[in-house]
Amino acid sequence: MLEKRNFTMKQEEKDPKAQRGRKKVLLYKPRKKKSFEEDAAIKYLQGQYEKINPDDIRTFKDFPLSQKTLNGLKANNYVTPTEIQKQAIGYALQGKDILGAAKTGSGKTLAFLIPILENLFCKKWTRLDGVGALVISPTRELAYQIYETLRKIGHFHDFSAGLIIGGQNLKFERKRMDQINILICTPGRLLQHMDENPLFDCSHLQIVVLDEADRCLDMGFETTMNAIIENLPPQRQTLLFSATQTKSVKDLARLSLSFPTYVAPHEQAATVTPEALQQSYITCEIDEKIGILWSFIRNHLKQKVLVFMATCKQVKYTYDLFCKLRPGVSLLALYGTLHQEKREKIYNEFCRKSNVVLFATDLASRGLDFPRVNWVIQMDCPEDVETYIHRAGRTARGVLGKGEGLLMLLPHEEKFVESLKNSKIPINKIAIDPSKVVAPQLKIEALLSDNTELKQTAQRAFVCYLKSIFLMKNKDIFKVQLLDTDAYARSLGLIVPPRIRFLEKYHRQNQYKIDQESQGSNIIDKLKARDDDGAETDQSIEENPEGKKQQKKEIIKKKALPKFDFHNNIDSDEDDFLQVKTKNIQVAEEVSTAEETISRKKSKPLTKTAVAKKILKKKLKVNTKVTFNEEGQIIEDEKRNVRSDIAKQFANEDIGGIDIEKAKEVLQEEDKFDKIRFRQRIKAKHKEEKRKLKNKKKDEEGEKDDFGSQSESDGPDLSWLPDPDKIYSNEDGNNDKSSDAGSSRNEDDTDLDQGSYSEEEKYHRPQKRKLVESKGIPQESIAPRKVKKIQDISASLSVSEVEALAMHLLKSKKTL
Ligand code: ADP
Ligand code: MG
């Protein structure tokens, strides 16, 4: 068998033995001789087909099958064919179209895979012949399972097989499409190849199989399947298999099946479900479900359990929540919105493990052959009897398989049991022992108050469940109006129940219609009537003594029911785990009340549209900024005041939306006024600048007159002049630091002397001003400078006197 899938290639690359083995298969050395032998064998086999009698078949060897197929079956321990295999294989080998119906787990897969291998073998199909057989499955997991079974039993054949399902590498599939002989696929991906891939050619197709045929042909796949069927060659053999087979003439006509052979070995059986499947149901309130499920898991830690729920979101939430609550067993979740790789991994993990709980949607209800499943729990009422059969059929599979099924129903859904019983499904009501039910309610609430993401998942789960109930076809059983939504929300840990917008909208629309048309012949009135019915039934129990009696009867009935045995196998460790939970209860309560107040306070996040709508309703003027001056008068923002007539008119017209053309016109008109406004502003600015400059000049002139008051920063820099204090102090020989006039200067000098300044530097002291400033002495307190005095002295001295003075100064310096 030649595989085309990525992962199988890799597996074989790792295993050189397998590679060698495969090469052997692909070598066609003794081709001519072999071909002759093969021809003879094929002729013999084909000659036997008409003689097949299902009653004579004991083992697979009794069928006229090729040695390669028999070897494949033997290698996988398939010795005795099951009923459906005995009956269907013969007809299929004869080339008849088949409508195969047999219980879940009865071996339908081999019933169509063996004929596929034999059909192509007898036609000496080679890789060059393209697609010879097509198997369509409603889900990826089922397609993968079929593909794996084909790999096993077709191991000794030379055909190539391909698994074509969504979520895989389309490019990889595309390139190899022309080399595939047996194609296992899901409808969507198949159609994609049919539409887009030029290498896809099924014109030589010999045999088409629809596994879970009724599902493939139902409304969900209607358009896709119609398109696929249109592309299939009319000359082909068609096999349909399911546990709940379609007999609809319309479906058969779609497939051009006028006289298919109906093969239903279990038609006369007392039950439609496997005999080894023990089925029971309970009724409980919606808010009890999660506690019951939790308690069930805690009491079945050593078992393999599959739990079905109505929607992906419920599965996701229950999985996330229970993982956090840590029941003490591996948990898994399988649903459609998961990434394909993850889906494959979870599928394989659940197959492999023995103590594990898998939460799943109906994605896992059809065809999947998980080994050794002990329990199937249907947490939500299934859509119809068929779905129930498929879900429950995930256990008690194969020849020796045993298993149990538990269905949880809401009191008003109990009618569903009638349909089950009418369809030959043996199911008994049992009651749950309330002492065994431990709902981790407070812990759930605490977890949610801590974890916003989990809370959002819970909200989605809540809404999606209600939506799924709302959308159910069977309105006799699924009544969204009877659900205690508040209690349900609380059981999920949501203290404030999320808004059920779709329901609100629906009721609003209905109310509007009812107001409009007073006649009540349509569906809305029916729904309203149902609403009233529901209310009445609830009330009647409260008020009507008859109702009370009825209720009492129910309670007595409940008591008489066989108690549901939880097989209490909790060991000491698990008890510890429970104690930890009780410790948290106080905290949980506090957290929950806090959360309640916060969530009440918190308004729900508003969308922009909602805000806009609100504003429109209230006719508020948005984005208006009002500025006040110091006296409290409004300062008008000129920019916001429209000037042009056209703009004023536009503003007064209260029309919804924006007329772009008109708005453009208004803007252009307003632009003219804006330009004028701008020019005025610039002019005013220039004027102001000029005025300031004038004032400054005036001030400067005034300052020049009053030299003493001239600020140091504005006045000319005279710091280059020799320090008069020093000169005078030296000249007078007076070093009195207490002298009033020079006290500050003396301090400065001391500073300077302490440094290593040169003589010249000492006299050229540009820092002096800074020093004065830095000591924080106000400018006014500085004594008027004596610069003028020096100037006067020097002016009155002759050159010789100046020289003498200089000499004197130098001498005095030396003595210092
Ligand atoms: P169905 O499609 O009818 O639900 P499957 O084809 O998935 O059932 O088979 C259910 C289980 O029975 C599988 O595990 C398969 O390996 C096993 N099985 C099928 N045919 C035989 C057989 N002839 N002998 C033993 N086991 C079989
Ligand atoms: Mg099957």
mmCIF file with all atom_site columns, C-alpha atoms and ligand atoms in Angstrom, residues 60 77-82 84-85 102-112 142 145 149 211-212 243 367-369 393-394 397-399, ligand 1:
data_model
loop_
_atom_site.group_PDB
_atom_site.id
_atom_site.type_symbol
_atom_site.label_atom_id
_atom_site.label_alt_id
_atom_site.label_comp_id
_atom_site.label_asym_id
_atom_site.label_entity_id
_atom_site.label_seq_id
_atom_site.pdbx_PDB_ins_code
_atom_site.Cartn_x
_atom_site.Cartn_y
_atom_site.Cartn_z
_atom_site.occupancy
_atom_site.B_iso_or_equiv
_atom_site.pdbx_formal_charge
_atom_site.auth_seq_id
_atom_site.auth_comp_id
_atom_site.auth_asym_id
_atom_site.auth_atom_id
_atom_site.pdbx_PDB_model_num
ATOM   1  C CA  . PHE A 1 60  ? -13.279 -14.558 5.590  1.00 0.00 ? 60  PHE A CA  1
ATOM   2  C CA  . ASN A 1 77  ? -6.833  -10.738 13.436 1.00 0.00 ? 77  ASN A CA  1
ATOM   3  C CA  . TYR A 1 78  ? -10.010 -10.465 11.427 1.00 0.00 ? 78  TYR A CA  1
ATOM   4  C CA  . VAL A 1 79  ? -11.106 -14.059 11.063 1.00 0.00 ? 79  VAL A CA  1
ATOM   5  C CA  . THR A 1 80  ? -14.868 -14.290 11.371 1.00 0.00 ? 80  THR A CA  1
ATOM   6  C CA  . PRO A 1 81  ? -16.914 -11.760 9.461  1.00 0.00 ? 81  PRO A CA  1
ATOM   7  C CA  . THR A 1 82  ? -19.706 -9.943  11.290 1.00 0.00 ? 82  THR A CA  1
ATOM   8  C CA  . ILE A 1 84  ? -23.202 -7.035  7.977  1.00 0.00 ? 84  ILE A CA  1
ATOM   9  C CA  . GLN A 1 85  ? -19.913 -8.173  6.466  1.00 0.00 ? 85  GLN A CA  1
ATOM   10 C CA  . ALA A 1 102 ? -26.392 -2.271  10.767 1.00 0.00 ? 102 ALA A CA  1
ATOM   11 C CA  . LYS A 1 103 ? -25.985 -1.412  14.424 1.00 0.00 ? 103 LYS A CA  1
ATOM   12 C CA  . THR A 1 104 ? -23.178 0.773   15.607 1.00 0.00 ? 104 THR A CA  1
ATOM   13 C CA  . GLY A 1 105 ? -19.901 -1.078  16.027 1.00 0.00 ? 105 GLY A CA  1
ATOM   14 C CA  . SER A 1 106 ? -21.009 -3.996  13.864 1.00 0.00 ? 106 SER A CA  1
ATOM   15 C CA  . GLY A 1 107 ? -18.109 -3.760  11.403 1.00 0.00 ? 107 GLY A CA  1
ATOM   16 C CA  . LYS A 1 108 ? -19.538 -1.740  8.504  1.00 0.00 ? 108 LYS A CA  1
ATOM   17 C CA  . THR A 1 109 ? -16.108 -0.336  7.642  1.00 0.00 ? 109 THR A CA  1
ATOM   18 C CA  . LEU A 1 110 ? -14.726 -3.669  6.511  1.00 0.00 ? 110 LEU A CA  1
ATOM   19 C CA  . ALA A 1 111 ? -18.004 -4.356  4.743  1.00 0.00 ? 111 ALA A CA  1
ATOM   20 C CA  . PHE A 1 112 ? -17.132 -1.651  2.235  1.00 0.00 ? 112 PHE A CA  1
ATOM   21 C CA  . LEU A 1 142 ? -13.949 9.278   10.754 1.00 0.00 ? 142 LEU A CA  1
ATOM   22 C CA  . GLN A 1 145 ? -10.093 6.175   10.976 1.00 0.00 ? 145 GLN A CA  1
ATOM   23 C CA  . THR A 1 149 ? -8.202  0.643   8.629  1.00 0.00 ? 149 THR A CA  1
ATOM   24 C CA  . ASP A 1 211 ? -20.134 6.092   5.208  1.00 0.00 ? 211 ASP A CA  1
ATOM   25 C CA  . GLU A 1 212 ? -22.711 7.486   7.630  1.00 0.00 ? 212 GLU A CA  1
ATOM   26 C CA  . ALA A 1 243 ? -26.545 2.543   11.574 1.00 0.00 ? 243 ALA A CA  1
ATOM   27 C CA  . GLY A 1 367 ? -18.631 6.283   13.315 1.00 0.00 ? 367 GLY A CA  1
ATOM   28 C CA  . LEU A 1 368 ? -15.651 6.827   15.604 1.00 0.00 ? 368 LEU A CA  1
ATOM   29 C CA  . ASP A 1 369 ? -14.362 3.581   16.994 1.00 0.00 ? 369 ASP A CA  1
ATOM   30 C CA  . GLY A 1 393 ? -23.021 3.657   19.989 1.00 0.00 ? 393 GLY A CA  1
ATOM   31 C CA  . ARG A 1 394 ? -19.533 4.934   20.833 1.00 0.00 ? 394 ARG A CA  1
ATOM   32 C CA  . ARG A 1 397 ? -18.559 -1.788  20.022 1.00 0.00 ? 397 ARG A CA  1
ATOM   33 C CA  . GLY A 1 398 ? -17.194 -4.731  18.120 1.00 0.00 ? 398 GLY A CA  1
ATOM   34 C CA  . VAL A 1 399 ? -17.789 -8.370  18.807 1.00 0.00 ? 399 VAL A CA  1
HETATM 35 P P1  . ADP B 2 .   ? -19.374 0.324   12.455 1.00 0.00 ? 1   ADP B P1  1
HETATM 36 O O1  . ADP B 2 .   ? -18.819 1.077   11.296 1.00 0.00 ? 1   ADP B O1  1
HETATM 37 O O2  . ADP B 2 .   ? -20.407 -0.641  12.075 1.00 0.00 ? 1   ADP B O2  1
HETATM 38 O O3  . ADP B 2 .   ? -19.810 1.212   13.558 1.00 0.00 ? 1   ADP B O3  1
HETATM 39 P P2  . ADP B 2 .   ? -16.659 -0.511  12.691 1.00 0.00 ? 1   ADP B P2  1
HETATM 40 O O4  . ADP B 2 .   ? -16.428 -0.850  11.304 1.00 0.00 ? 1   ADP B O4  1
HETATM 41 O O5  . ADP B 2 .   ? -16.114 0.756   13.153 1.00 0.00 ? 1   ADP B O5  1
HETATM 42 O O6  . ADP B 2 .   ? -18.194 -0.557  13.055 1.00 0.00 ? 1   ADP B O6  1
HETATM 43 O O7  . ADP B 2 .   ? -16.121 -1.687  13.604 1.00 0.00 ? 1   ADP B O7  1
HETATM 44 C C1  . ADP B 2 .   ? -16.269 -1.686  14.966 1.00 0.00 ? 1   ADP B C1  1
HETATM 45 C C2  . ADP B 2 .   ? -15.180 -2.516  15.615 1.00 0.00 ? 1   ADP B C2  1
HETATM 46 O O8  . ADP B 2 .   ? -15.336 -3.859  15.286 1.00 0.00 ? 1   ADP B O8  1
HETATM 47 C C3  . ADP B 2 .   ? -13.806 -2.127  15.139 1.00 0.00 ? 1   ADP B C3  1
HETATM 48 O O9  . ADP B 2 .   ? -12.963 -2.050  16.236 1.00 0.00 ? 1   ADP B O9  1
HETATM 49 C C4  . ADP B 2 .   ? -13.375 -3.231  14.249 1.00 0.00 ? 1   ADP B C4  1
HETATM 50 O O10 . ADP B 2 .   ? -11.995 -3.445  14.308 1.00 0.00 ? 1   ADP B O10 1
HETATM 51 C C5  . ADP B 2 .   ? -14.116 -4.405  14.813 1.00 0.00 ? 1   ADP B C5  1
HETATM 52 N N1  . ADP B 2 .   ? -14.426 -5.415  13.776 1.00 0.00 ? 1   ADP B N1  1
HETATM 53 C C6  . ADP B 2 .   ? -14.972 -5.178  12.595 1.00 0.00 ? 1   ADP B C6  1
HETATM 54 N N2  . ADP B 2 .   ? -15.118 -6.326  11.925 1.00 0.00 ? 1   ADP B N2  1
HETATM 55 C C7  . ADP B 2 .   ? -14.642 -7.287  12.722 1.00 0.00 ? 1   ADP B C7  1
HETATM 56 C C8  . ADP B 2 .   ? -14.505 -8.684  12.592 1.00 0.00 ? 1   ADP B C8  1
HETATM 57 N N3  . ADP B 2 .   ? -14.898 -9.313  11.519 1.00 0.00 ? 1   ADP B N3  1
HETATM 58 N N4  . ADP B 2 .   ? -13.947 -9.377  13.593 1.00 0.00 ? 1   ADP B N4  1
HETATM 59 C C9  . ADP B 2 .   ? -13.550 -8.772  14.691 1.00 0.00 ? 1   ADP B C9  1
HETATM 60 N N5  . ADP B 2 .   ? -13.651 -7.458  14.884 1.00 0.00 ? 1   ADP B N5  1
HETATM 61 C C10 . ADP B 2 .   ? -14.194 -6.736  13.909 1.00 0.00 ? 1   ADP B C10 1
#
